[in-house]
mmCIF file of C-alpha atoms in Angstrom:
data_model
loop_
_atom_site.group_PDB
_atom_site.id
_atom_site.type_symbol
_atom_site.label_atom_id
_atom_site.label_comp_id
_atom_site.label_asym_id
_atom_site.label_seq_id
_atom_site.Cartn_x
_atom_site.Cartn_y
_atom_site.Cartn_z
ATOM 1 C CA UNK A 1 90.393 43.159 118.301
ATOM 2 C CA UNK A 2 87.184 44.375 119.842
ATOM 3 C CA UNK A 3 88.349 42.861 123.218
ATOM 4 C CA UNK A 4 91.816 44.645 122.953
ATOM 5 C CA UNK A 5 90.069 48.035 122.356
ATOM 6 C CA UNK A 6 87.835 47.582 125.443
ATOM 7 C CA UNK A 7 90.731 46.561 127.460
ATOM 8 C CA UNK A 8 92.772 49.529 126.353
ATOM 9 C CA UNK A 9 89.860 51.906 127.071
ATOM 10 C CA UNK A 10 89.466 50.355 130.483
ATOM 11 C CA UNK A 11 93.277 50.701 131.196
ATOM 12 C CA UNK A 12 93.199 54.314 130.041
ATOM 13 C CA UNK A 13 90.289 55.049 132.345
ATOM 14 C CA UNK A 14 92.024 53.600 135.369
ATOM 15 C CA UNK A 15 95.185 55.515 134.565
ATOM 16 C CA UNK A 16 93.191 58.761 134.274
ATOM 17 C CA UNK A 17 91.354 57.988 137.572
ATOM 18 C CA UNK A 18 94.553 57.362 139.401
ATOM 19 C CA UNK A 19 96.125 60.585 138.039
ATOM 20 C CA UNK A 20 93.197 62.622 139.044
ATOM 21 C CA UNK A 21 93.136 61.102 142.562
ATOM 22 C CA UNK A 22 96.995 61.599 142.927
ATOM 23 C CA UNK A 23 96.785 65.326 141.746
ATOM 24 C CA UNK A 24 93.855 66.093 144.174
ATOM 25 C CA UNK A 25 95.654 64.428 147.053
ATOM 26 C CA UNK A 26 98.752 66.672 146.330
ATOM 27 C CA UNK A 27 96.483 69.767 146.198
ATOM 28 C CA UNK A 28 94.675 68.755 149.479
ATOM 29 C CA UNK A 29 91.395 68.281 147.833
ATOM 30 C CA UNK A 30 90.962 64.463 148.415
ATOM 31 C CA UNK A 31 91.441 62.061 151.275
ATOM 32 C CA UNK A 32 94.241 59.663 151.256
ATOM 33 C CA UNK A 33 94.251 56.178 152.753
ATOM 34 C CA UNK A 34 97.190 55.920 155.034
ATOM 35 C CA UNK A 35 99.295 52.666 155.404
ATOM 36 C CA UNK A 36 99.489 51.131 158.827
ATOM 37 C CA UNK A 37 102.514 52.005 160.921
ATOM 38 C CA UNK A 38 104.006 48.509 160.664
ATOM 39 C CA UNK A 39 103.977 48.677 156.990
ATOM 40 C CA UNK A 40 105.326 52.139 156.761
ATOM 41 C CA UNK A 41 108.247 51.181 159.060
ATOM 42 C CA UNK A 42 109.048 48.143 156.854
ATOM 43 C CA UNK A 43 108.959 50.494 153.715
ATOM 44 C CA UNK A 44 111.410 52.999 155.420
ATOM 45 C CA UNK A 45 113.697 50.050 156.456
ATOM 46 C CA UNK A 46 113.756 48.678 152.869
ATOM 47 C CA UNK A 47 114.585 52.175 151.455
ATOM 48 C CA UNK A 48 117.396 52.525 154.032
ATOM 49 C CA UNK A 49 118.783 49.011 153.111
ATOM 50 C CA UNK A 50 118.670 49.972 149.404
ATOM 51 C CA UNK A 51 120.356 53.299 150.014
ATOM 52 C CA UNK A 52 123.359 52.017 152.021
ATOM 53 C CA UNK A 53 123.766 48.932 150.059
ATOM 54 C CA UNK A 54 124.292 50.881 146.909
ATOM 55 C CA UNK A 55 126.807 53.200 148.525
ATOM 56 C CA UNK A 56 128.760 50.350 150.183
ATOM 57 C CA UNK A 57 128.880 48.520 146.889
ATOM 58 C CA UNK A 58 129.813 51.465 144.802
ATOM 59 C CA UNK A 59 132.618 52.465 147.289
ATOM 60 C CA UNK A 60 133.845 48.882 147.577
ATOM 61 C CA UNK A 61 134.171 48.728 143.687
ATOM 62 C CA UNK A 62 136.243 51.982 143.929
ATOM 63 C CA UNK A 63 138.440 50.443 146.657
ATOM 64 C CA UNK A 64 139.029 47.318 144.522
ATOM 65 C CA UNK A 65 139.543 49.189 141.270
ATOM 66 C CA UNK A 66 140.299 52.863 141.653
ATOM 67 C CA UNK A 67 140.601 53.447 137.852
ATOM 68 C CA UNK A 68 137.159 54.446 136.692
ATOM 69 C CA UNK A 69 137.871 53.659 133.025
ATOM 70 C CA UNK A 70 138.750 50.030 133.922
ATOM 71 C CA UNK A 71 135.637 49.809 136.040
ATOM 72 C CA UNK A 72 133.585 50.896 133.117
ATOM 73 C CA UNK A 73 135.325 48.397 130.753
ATOM 74 C CA UNK A 74 134.748 45.540 133.293
ATOM 75 C CA UNK A 75 131.091 46.604 133.491
ATOM 76 C CA UNK A 76 130.652 46.383 129.714
ATOM 77 C CA UNK A 77 132.413 43.019 129.471
ATOM 78 C CA UNK A 78 130.122 41.753 132.209
ATOM 79 C CA UNK A 79 127.006 42.989 130.481
ATOM 80 C CA UNK A 80 128.216 41.432 127.150
ATOM 81 C CA UNK A 81 128.930 38.295 128.995
ATOM 82 C CA UNK A 82 132.433 38.263 127.793
ATOM 83 C CA UNK A 83 135.775 37.761 129.696
ATOM 84 C CA UNK A 84 137.626 40.968 130.385
ATOM 85 C CA UNK A 85 141.319 41.004 129.189
ATOM 86 C CA UNK A 86 143.919 40.065 131.787
ATOM 87 C CA UNK A 87 146.199 42.796 132.564
ATOM 88 C CA UNK A 88 148.947 43.448 135.355
ATOM 89 C CA UNK A 89 147.932 45.516 138.370
ATOM 90 C CA UNK A 90 150.089 48.254 139.669
ATOM 91 C CA UNK A 91 152.113 46.136 142.036
ATOM 92 C CA UNK A 92 152.872 43.679 139.367
ATOM 93 C CA UNK A 93 153.890 46.306 136.992
ATOM 94 C CA UNK A 94 156.226 47.957 139.476
ATOM 95 C CA UNK A 95 157.734 44.517 140.200
ATOM 96 C CA UNK A 96 158.385 44.015 136.532
ATOM 97 C CA UNK A 97 160.165 47.478 136.317
ATOM 98 C CA UNK A 98 162.297 46.800 139.376
ATOM 99 C CA UNK A 99 163.485 43.349 138.203
ATOM 100 C CA UNK A 100 164.275 44.770 134.795
ATOM 101 C CA UNK A 101 166.166 47.632 136.216
ATOM 102 C CA UNK A 102 168.002 45.335 138.626
ATOM 103 C CA UNK A 103 169.152 43.130 135.663
ATOM 104 C CA UNK A 104 170.083 46.369 133.845
ATOM 105 C CA UNK A 105 172.302 47.558 136.731
ATOM 106 C CA UNK A 106 173.632 44.071 137.366
ATOM 107 C CA UNK A 107 172.361 41.594 139.870
ATOM 108 C CA UNK A 108 175.918 41.347 141.250
ATOM 109 C CA UNK A 109 175.818 44.938 142.425
ATOM 110 C CA UNK A 110 174.141 45.716 145.816
ATOM 111 C CA UNK A 111 171.600 48.218 144.294
ATOM 112 C CA UNK A 112 170.812 45.718 141.322
ATOM 113 C CA UNK A 113 170.331 42.809 143.789
ATOM 114 C CA UNK A 114 168.059 44.875 146.164
ATOM 115 C CA UNK A 115 166.009 45.982 143.222
ATOM 116 C CA UNK A 116 165.424 42.449 142.075
ATOM 117 C CA UNK A 117 164.460 41.246 145.428
ATOM 118 C CA UNK A 118 161.990 44.263 145.924
ATOM 119 C CA UNK A 119 160.487 43.579 142.419
ATOM 120 C CA UNK A 120 159.937 39.796 143.247
ATOM 121 C CA UNK A 121 158.094 40.921 146.445
ATOM 122 C CA UNK A 122 156.035 43.526 144.590
ATOM 123 C CA UNK A 123 154.912 40.814 142.140
ATOM 124 C CA UNK A 124 153.910 38.611 145.128
ATOM 125 C CA UNK A 125 151.929 41.383 146.527
ATOM 126 C CA UNK A 126 150.292 41.928 143.111
ATOM 127 C CA UNK A 127 149.242 38.303 143.074
ATOM 128 C CA UNK A 128 147.841 38.577 146.557
ATOM 129 C CA UNK A 129 145.833 41.680 145.609
ATOM 130 C CA UNK A 130 144.428 39.888 142.553
ATOM 131 C CA UNK A 131 143.166 37.051 144.837
ATOM 132 C CA UNK A 132 141.713 39.543 147.397
ATOM 133 C CA UNK A 133 139.796 41.348 144.695
ATOM 134 C CA UNK A 134 138.510 38.223 143.101
ATOM 135 C CA UNK A 135 137.357 36.900 146.517
ATOM 136 C CA UNK A 136 135.695 40.168 147.452
ATOM 137 C CA UNK A 137 133.929 40.311 144.028
ATOM 138 C CA UNK A 138 132.430 36.940 144.487
ATOM 139 C CA UNK A 139 131.757 36.724 148.149
ATOM 140 C CA UNK A 140 130.860 40.380 148.820
ATOM 141 C CA UNK A 141 129.960 42.474 145.813
ATOM 142 C CA UNK A 142 127.849 39.774 143.935
ATOM 143 C CA UNK A 143 125.484 39.275 146.845
ATOM 144 C CA UNK A 144 124.917 42.986 147.244
ATOM 145 C CA UNK A 145 124.316 43.341 143.588
ATOM 146 C CA UNK A 146 121.974 40.356 143.417
ATOM 147 C CA UNK A 147 119.920 42.064 146.275
ATOM 148 C CA UNK A 148 119.636 45.292 144.368
ATOM 149 C CA UNK A 149 118.954 43.785 140.916
ATOM 150 C CA UNK A 150 116.779 41.046 142.212
ATOM 151 C CA UNK A 151 115.098 41.087 145.619
ATOM 152 C CA UNK A 152 114.738 44.847 145.986
ATOM 153 C CA UNK A 153 113.487 45.269 142.444
ATOM 154 C CA UNK A 154 110.663 42.796 143.188
ATOM 155 C CA UNK A 155 109.897 44.740 146.413
ATOM 156 C CA UNK A 156 109.707 47.918 144.451
ATOM 157 C CA UNK A 157 107.371 46.488 141.816
ATOM 158 C CA UNK A 158 105.075 45.140 144.631
ATOM 159 C CA UNK A 159 105.303 48.533 146.221
ATOM 160 C CA UNK A 160 104.335 50.393 143.177
ATOM 161 C CA UNK A 161 101.303 47.933 142.724
ATOM 162 C CA UNK A 162 100.193 48.712 146.381
ATOM 163 C CA UNK A 163 100.421 52.461 145.556
ATOM 164 C CA UNK A 164 98.261 52.043 142.435
ATOM 165 C CA UNK A 165 95.760 49.799 144.514
ATOM 166 C CA UNK A 166 95.584 52.569 147.156
ATOM 167 C CA UNK A 167 94.830 55.162 144.545
ATOM 168 C CA UNK A 168 92.049 52.881 143.124
ATOM 169 C CA UNK A 169 90.566 52.494 146.513
ATOM 170 C CA UNK A 170 90.597 56.308 147.296
ATOM 171 C CA UNK A 171 89.246 57.059 143.826
ATOM 172 C CA UNK A 172 86.365 54.538 144.516
ATOM 173 C CA UNK A 173 85.720 56.189 147.923
ATOM 174 C CA UNK A 174 85.420 59.646 146.295
ATOM 175 C CA UNK A 175 83.015 58.320 143.714
ATOM 176 C CA UNK A 176 80.861 56.763 146.462
ATOM 177 C CA UNK A 177 80.745 60.186 148.265
ATOM 178 C CA UNK A 178 79.696 61.846 145.109
ATOM 179 C CA UNK A 179 76.978 59.231 144.285
ATOM 180 C CA UNK A 180 73.435 60.439 144.718
ATOM 181 C CA UNK A 181 71.144 57.990 143.047
ATOM 182 C CA UNK A 182 70.427 54.641 145.016
ATOM 183 C CA UNK A 183 71.596 52.595 141.996
ATOM 184 C CA UNK A 184 74.857 54.625 141.509
ATOM 185 C CA UNK A 185 75.534 54.402 145.257
ATOM 186 C CA UNK A 186 75.069 50.637 145.293
ATOM 187 C CA UNK A 187 77.502 50.195 142.309
ATOM 188 C CA UNK A 188 80.005 52.588 144.040
ATOM 189 C CA UNK A 189 79.761 50.571 147.283
ATOM 190 C CA UNK A 190 80.524 47.369 145.508
ATOM 191 C CA UNK A 191 83.488 49.043 143.674
ATOM 192 C CA UNK A 192 84.766 50.110 147.129
ATOM 193 C CA UNK A 193 84.547 46.645 148.545
ATOM 194 C CA UNK A 194 86.396 45.193 145.549
ATOM 195 C CA UNK A 195 89.132 47.842 145.707
ATOM 196 C CA UNK A 196 89.522 47.489 149.575
ATOM 197 C CA UNK A 197 89.949 43.698 149.097
ATOM 198 C CA UNK A 198 92.479 44.213 146.310
ATOM 199 C CA UNK A 199 94.393 46.808 148.414
ATOM 200 C CA UNK A 200 94.361 44.485 151.529
ATOM 201 C CA UNK A 201 95.710 41.484 149.463
ATOM 202 C CA UNK A 202 98.427 43.615 147.842
ATOM 203 C CA UNK A 203 99.382 45.052 151.247
ATOM 204 C CA UNK A 204 99.850 41.600 152.628
ATOM 205 C CA UNK A 205 102.013 40.616 149.661
ATOM 206 C CA UNK A 206 104.171 43.639 150.044
ATOM 207 C CA UNK A 207 104.336 43.213 153.893
ATOM 208 C CA UNK A 208 105.692 39.650 153.439
ATOM 209 C CA UNK A 209 108.443 40.687 150.982
ATOM 210 C CA UNK A 210 109.453 43.691 153.233
ATOM 211 C CA UNK A 211 109.796 41.361 156.192
ATOM 212 C CA UNK A 212 112.251 39.402 154.180
ATOM 213 C CA UNK A 213 114.620 42.246 154.363
ATOM 214 C CA UNK A 214 115.680 40.922 157.856
ATOM 215 C CA UNK A 215 116.973 37.714 156.261
ATOM 216 C CA UNK A 216 118.777 39.892 153.623
ATOM 217 C CA UNK A 217 120.579 41.647 156.548
ATOM 218 C CA UNK A 218 121.724 38.286 158.014
ATOM 219 C CA UNK A 219 123.039 37.182 154.577
ATOM 220 C CA UNK A 220 124.823 40.474 154.117
ATOM 221 C CA UNK A 221 126.454 40.021 157.487
ATOM 222 C CA UNK A 222 127.927 36.719 156.440
ATOM 223 C CA UNK A 223 129.144 38.375 153.169
ATOM 224 C CA UNK A 224 130.652 41.104 155.416
ATOM 225 C CA UNK A 225 132.529 38.529 157.524
ATOM 226 C CA UNK A 226 133.874 36.988 154.342
ATOM 227 C CA UNK A 227 135.111 40.338 153.126
ATOM 228 C CA UNK A 228 136.838 41.116 156.323
ATOM 229 C CA UNK A 229 138.357 37.619 156.335
ATOM 230 C CA UNK A 230 139.740 38.267 152.818
ATOM 231 C CA UNK A 231 141.178 41.661 153.758
ATOM 232 C CA UNK A 232 142.745 40.096 156.827
ATOM 233 C CA UNK A 233 144.404 37.456 154.585
ATOM 234 C CA UNK A 234 145.506 39.882 152.035
ATOM 235 C CA UNK A 235 147.076 42.336 154.573
ATOM 236 C CA UNK A 236 148.856 39.396 156.571
ATOM 237 C CA UNK A 237 150.317 38.222 153.222
ATOM 238 C CA UNK A 238 151.496 41.641 152.372
ATOM 239 C CA UNK A 239 152.988 42.182 155.807
ATOM 240 C CA UNK A 240 154.854 38.818 155.720
ATOM 241 C CA UNK A 241 156.306 39.596 152.328
ATOM 242 C CA UNK A 242 157.568 42.831 153.498
ATOM 243 C CA UNK A 243 159.006 41.433 156.771
ATOM 244 C CA UNK A 244 160.744 38.610 154.563
ATOM 245 C CA UNK A 245 161.875 41.407 152.165
ATOM 246 C CA UNK A 246 163.446 43.399 155.103
ATOM 247 C CA UNK A 247 165.298 40.342 156.265
ATOM 248 C CA UNK A 248 166.700 39.860 152.758
ATOM 249 C CA UNK A 249 167.768 43.398 152.657
ATOM 250 C CA UNK A 250 169.271 43.388 156.114
ATOM 251 C CA UNK A 251 172.795 42.835 154.857
ATOM 252 C CA UNK A 252 172.634 46.089 152.773
ATOM 253 C CA UNK A 253 173.498 49.292 154.853
ATOM 254 C CA UNK A 254 170.864 52.040 154.726
ATOM 255 C CA UNK A 255 172.218 55.165 152.824
ATOM 256 C CA UNK A 256 170.896 58.356 151.486
ATOM 257 C CA UNK A 257 170.987 58.968 147.755
ATOM 258 C CA UNK A 258 174.194 58.826 146.000
ATOM 259 C CA UNK A 259 176.133 57.982 149.297
ATOM 260 C CA UNK A 260 176.325 61.852 150.094
ATOM 261 C CA UNK A 261 179.339 63.109 152.082
ATOM 262 C CA UNK A 262 179.031 64.147 155.632
ATOM 263 C CA UNK A 263 178.422 67.758 154.979
ATOM 264 C CA UNK A 264 175.462 67.222 152.665
ATOM 265 C CA UNK A 265 173.988 64.679 155.149
ATOM 266 C CA UNK A 266 174.403 67.191 158.015
ATOM 267 C CA UNK A 267 172.489 69.758 155.718
ATOM 268 C CA UNK A 268 169.695 67.475 155.142
ATOM 269 C CA UNK A 269 169.300 66.609 158.750
ATOM 270 C CA UNK A 270 169.213 70.392 159.734
ATOM 271 C CA UNK A 271 166.431 71.023 157.206
ATOM 272 C CA UNK A 272 164.327 68.035 157.952
ATOM 273 C CA UNK A 273 161.272 67.869 160.310
ATOM 274 C CA UNK A 274 162.773 67.454 163.861
ATOM 275 C CA UNK A 275 159.905 64.999 164.683
ATOM 276 C CA UNK A 276 161.049 62.682 161.951
ATOM 277 C CA UNK A 277 164.439 60.773 162.434
ATOM 278 C CA UNK A 278 166.725 61.320 159.355
ATOM 279 C CA UNK A 279 169.492 58.773 158.955
ATOM 280 C CA UNK A 280 173.020 60.132 158.014
ATOM 281 C CA UNK A 281 174.560 59.105 154.769
ATOM 282 C CA UNK A 282 176.714 56.530 156.583
ATOM 283 C CA UNK A 283 176.462 55.049 160.116
ATOM 284 C CA UNK A 284 178.539 56.845 162.562
ATOM 285 C CA UNK A 285 181.897 55.435 163.873
ATOM 286 C CA UNK A 286 180.253 54.474 166.994
ATOM 287 C CA UNK A 287 178.254 51.795 165.087
ATOM 288 C CA UNK A 288 181.286 50.295 163.193
ATOM 289 C CA UNK A 289 182.741 47.039 164.215
ATOM 290 C CA UNK A 290 186.331 48.035 165.326
ATOM 291 C CA UNK A 291 186.100 51.927 166.164
ATOM 292 C CA UNK A 292 189.461 51.926 168.085
ATOM 293 C CA UNK A 293 191.244 50.298 165.193
ATOM 294 C CA UNK A 294 190.359 53.070 162.858
ATOM 295 C CA UNK A 295 191.212 55.660 165.357
ATOM 296 C CA UNK A 296 194.646 54.147 165.734
ATOM 297 C CA UNK A 297 195.084 53.950 161.991
ATOM 298 C CA UNK A 298 194.258 57.598 161.565
ATOM 299 C CA UNK A 299 196.710 58.420 164.387
ATOM 300 C CA UNK A 300 199.635 56.376 163.077
ATOM 301 C CA UNK A 301 199.296 57.656 159.444
ATOM 302 C CA UNK A 302 200.221 53.992 158.382
ATOM 303 C CA UNK A 303 198.527 51.444 156.128
ATOM 304 C CA UNK A 304 196.361 48.401 157.084
ATOM 305 C CA UNK A 305 194.803 45.631 155.295
ATOM 306 C CA UNK A 306 190.882 45.607 155.525
ATOM 307 C CA UNK A 307 188.238 43.053 154.389
ATOM 308 C CA UNK A 308 185.202 44.491 152.567
ATOM 309 C CA UNK A 309 181.962 43.646 154.404
ATOM 310 C CA UNK A 310 179.355 44.673 151.588
ATOM 311 C CA UNK A 311 179.305 45.683 147.930
ATOM 312 C CA UNK A 312 179.727 49.349 147.437
ATOM 313 C CA UNK A 313 179.220 51.434 144.168
ATOM 314 C CA UNK A 314 181.364 54.496 144.005
ATOM 315 C CA UNK A 315 179.217 57.830 143.724
ATOM 316 C CA UNK A 316 181.936 59.647 141.754
ATOM 317 C CA UNK A 317 185.459 59.260 140.466
ATOM 318 C CA UNK A 318 186.851 60.230 143.853
ATOM 319 C CA UNK A 319 185.495 56.943 145.521
ATOM 320 C CA UNK A 320 186.496 53.200 145.070
ATOM 321 C CA UNK A 321 183.967 50.702 144.260
ATOM 322 C CA UNK A 322 184.038 47.581 146.631
ATOM 323 C CA UNK A 323 183.134 43.916 146.323
ATOM 324 C CA UNK A 324 182.192 41.957 149.447
ATOM 325 C CA UNK A 325 184.878 39.807 150.894
ATOM 326 C CA UNK A 326 187.822 41.338 149.010
ATOM 327 C CA UNK A 327 190.926 42.619 150.684
ATOM 328 C CA UNK A 328 192.171 46.162 150.147
ATOM 329 C CA UNK A 329 194.852 48.474 151.602
ATOM 330 C CA UNK A 330 193.481 51.392 153.553
ATOM 331 C CA UNK A 331 195.106 54.522 155.144
ATOM 332 C CA UNK A 332 194.128 57.901 156.335
ATOM 333 C CA UNK A 333 194.744 61.249 154.623
ATOM 334 C CA UNK A 334 195.096 64.509 156.669
ATOM 335 C CA UNK A 335 191.992 66.515 156.455
ATOM 336 C CA UNK A 336 189.714 63.573 155.286
ATOM 337 C CA UNK A 337 186.382 63.085 156.945
ATOM 338 C CA UNK A 338 186.537 60.629 159.916
ATOM 339 C CA UNK A 339 183.906 58.386 158.189
ATOM 340 C CA UNK A 340 186.149 57.718 155.211
ATOM 341 C CA UNK A 341 189.623 56.300 154.423
ATOM 342 C CA UNK A 342 191.670 55.961 151.214
ATOM 343 C CA UNK A 343 191.597 52.584 149.776
ATOM 344 C CA UNK A 344 193.889 50.982 147.185
ATOM 345 C CA UNK A 345 193.401 47.884 145.059
ATOM 346 C CA UNK A 346 196.378 47.388 142.816
ATOM 347 C CA UNK A 347 196.603 50.430 140.728
ATOM 348 C CA UNK A 348 193.160 51.767 141.758
ATOM 349 C CA UNK A 349 192.623 54.043 144.587
ATOM 350 C CA UNK A 350 189.788 56.135 146.063
ATOM 351 C CA UNK A 351 187.850 57.048 149.190
ATOM 352 C CA UNK A 352 186.049 54.256 150.908
ATOM 353 C CA UNK A 353 183.491 54.344 153.728
ATOM 354 C CA UNK A 354 184.696 52.847 157.080
ATOM 355 C CA UNK A 355 181.457 51.140 157.746
ATOM 356 C CA UNK A 356 182.013 48.851 154.875
ATOM 357 C CA UNK A 357 185.420 47.656 156.204
ATOM 358 C CA UNK A 358 186.744 45.296 158.737
ATOM 359 C CA UNK A 359 190.435 45.923 159.694
ATOM 360 C CA UNK A 360 192.586 42.859 159.614
ATOM 361 C CA UNK A 361 195.473 42.170 161.951
#
């Protein structure tokens, strides 16, 4: 107990001496031992590394998980050493909705089939995103976090010890200057020698740790290469998935909403940005397979058989829904838009777009 009290008193005296020295330095009333230029440069480099490592790590976390609430939840699970619950990401959720809606509209329809294909692709992208996030967390974020919570904390601890040793040294120098009696001066000189030795030893320890920052940069460079490789793989997968999806959807003609008539399509074109190409509701007759055949049909006012090229869902009661490969009767009505014909299937009749038809001989 007696020893503890003495130790506590000594520690309190040391703390008070450092506080007085620090205050006098700030007020310009005491001299301060400056660190050598090399050590100062290493300290500045270490602080710069800490600053940008923190920023890069935090922004990468935001990139990988934009939802702040989910990030907080994952952080808490990590600290509690528990596995976070698995949830679908945005792409997977969108894929589920598309597939469900495609099944609801009917996989036999053009729109339902396209929704199902898009949904499957979105789920593939979601799986690729999950793999990318996992790879980035292990190979990029974890090493950065280990540096901040491990190596740099050790550097900070030794740097703080160096600061305390410097304050002890400068306080001892101040007491030496104030010493008048020979006996007090000799004791002060001994104290300065001890403080100088401890300061030099702590400076060497701190310098060795700070020089290790260079190897940290080399390690982080390898982590950065791993991150870029993971990004490259992820984006390449997404690109390939979308290219495959485009090929699958290539048999479906591109239309605007609800298969607008020519007038509404023209209106949309006139109000759109001229720098952005806007496709009309239906391809022009110039892009149809047998343009001359349709012109002759309109001129003769007769009827012809036509094969349906693609499924078509009627936008309203004036149109006729079509199924691919079925054969219908078509004819022209005076005053009808040139992109449309009247179609008949048994007792059913209605307008049909010519780009969905192939006239038969």
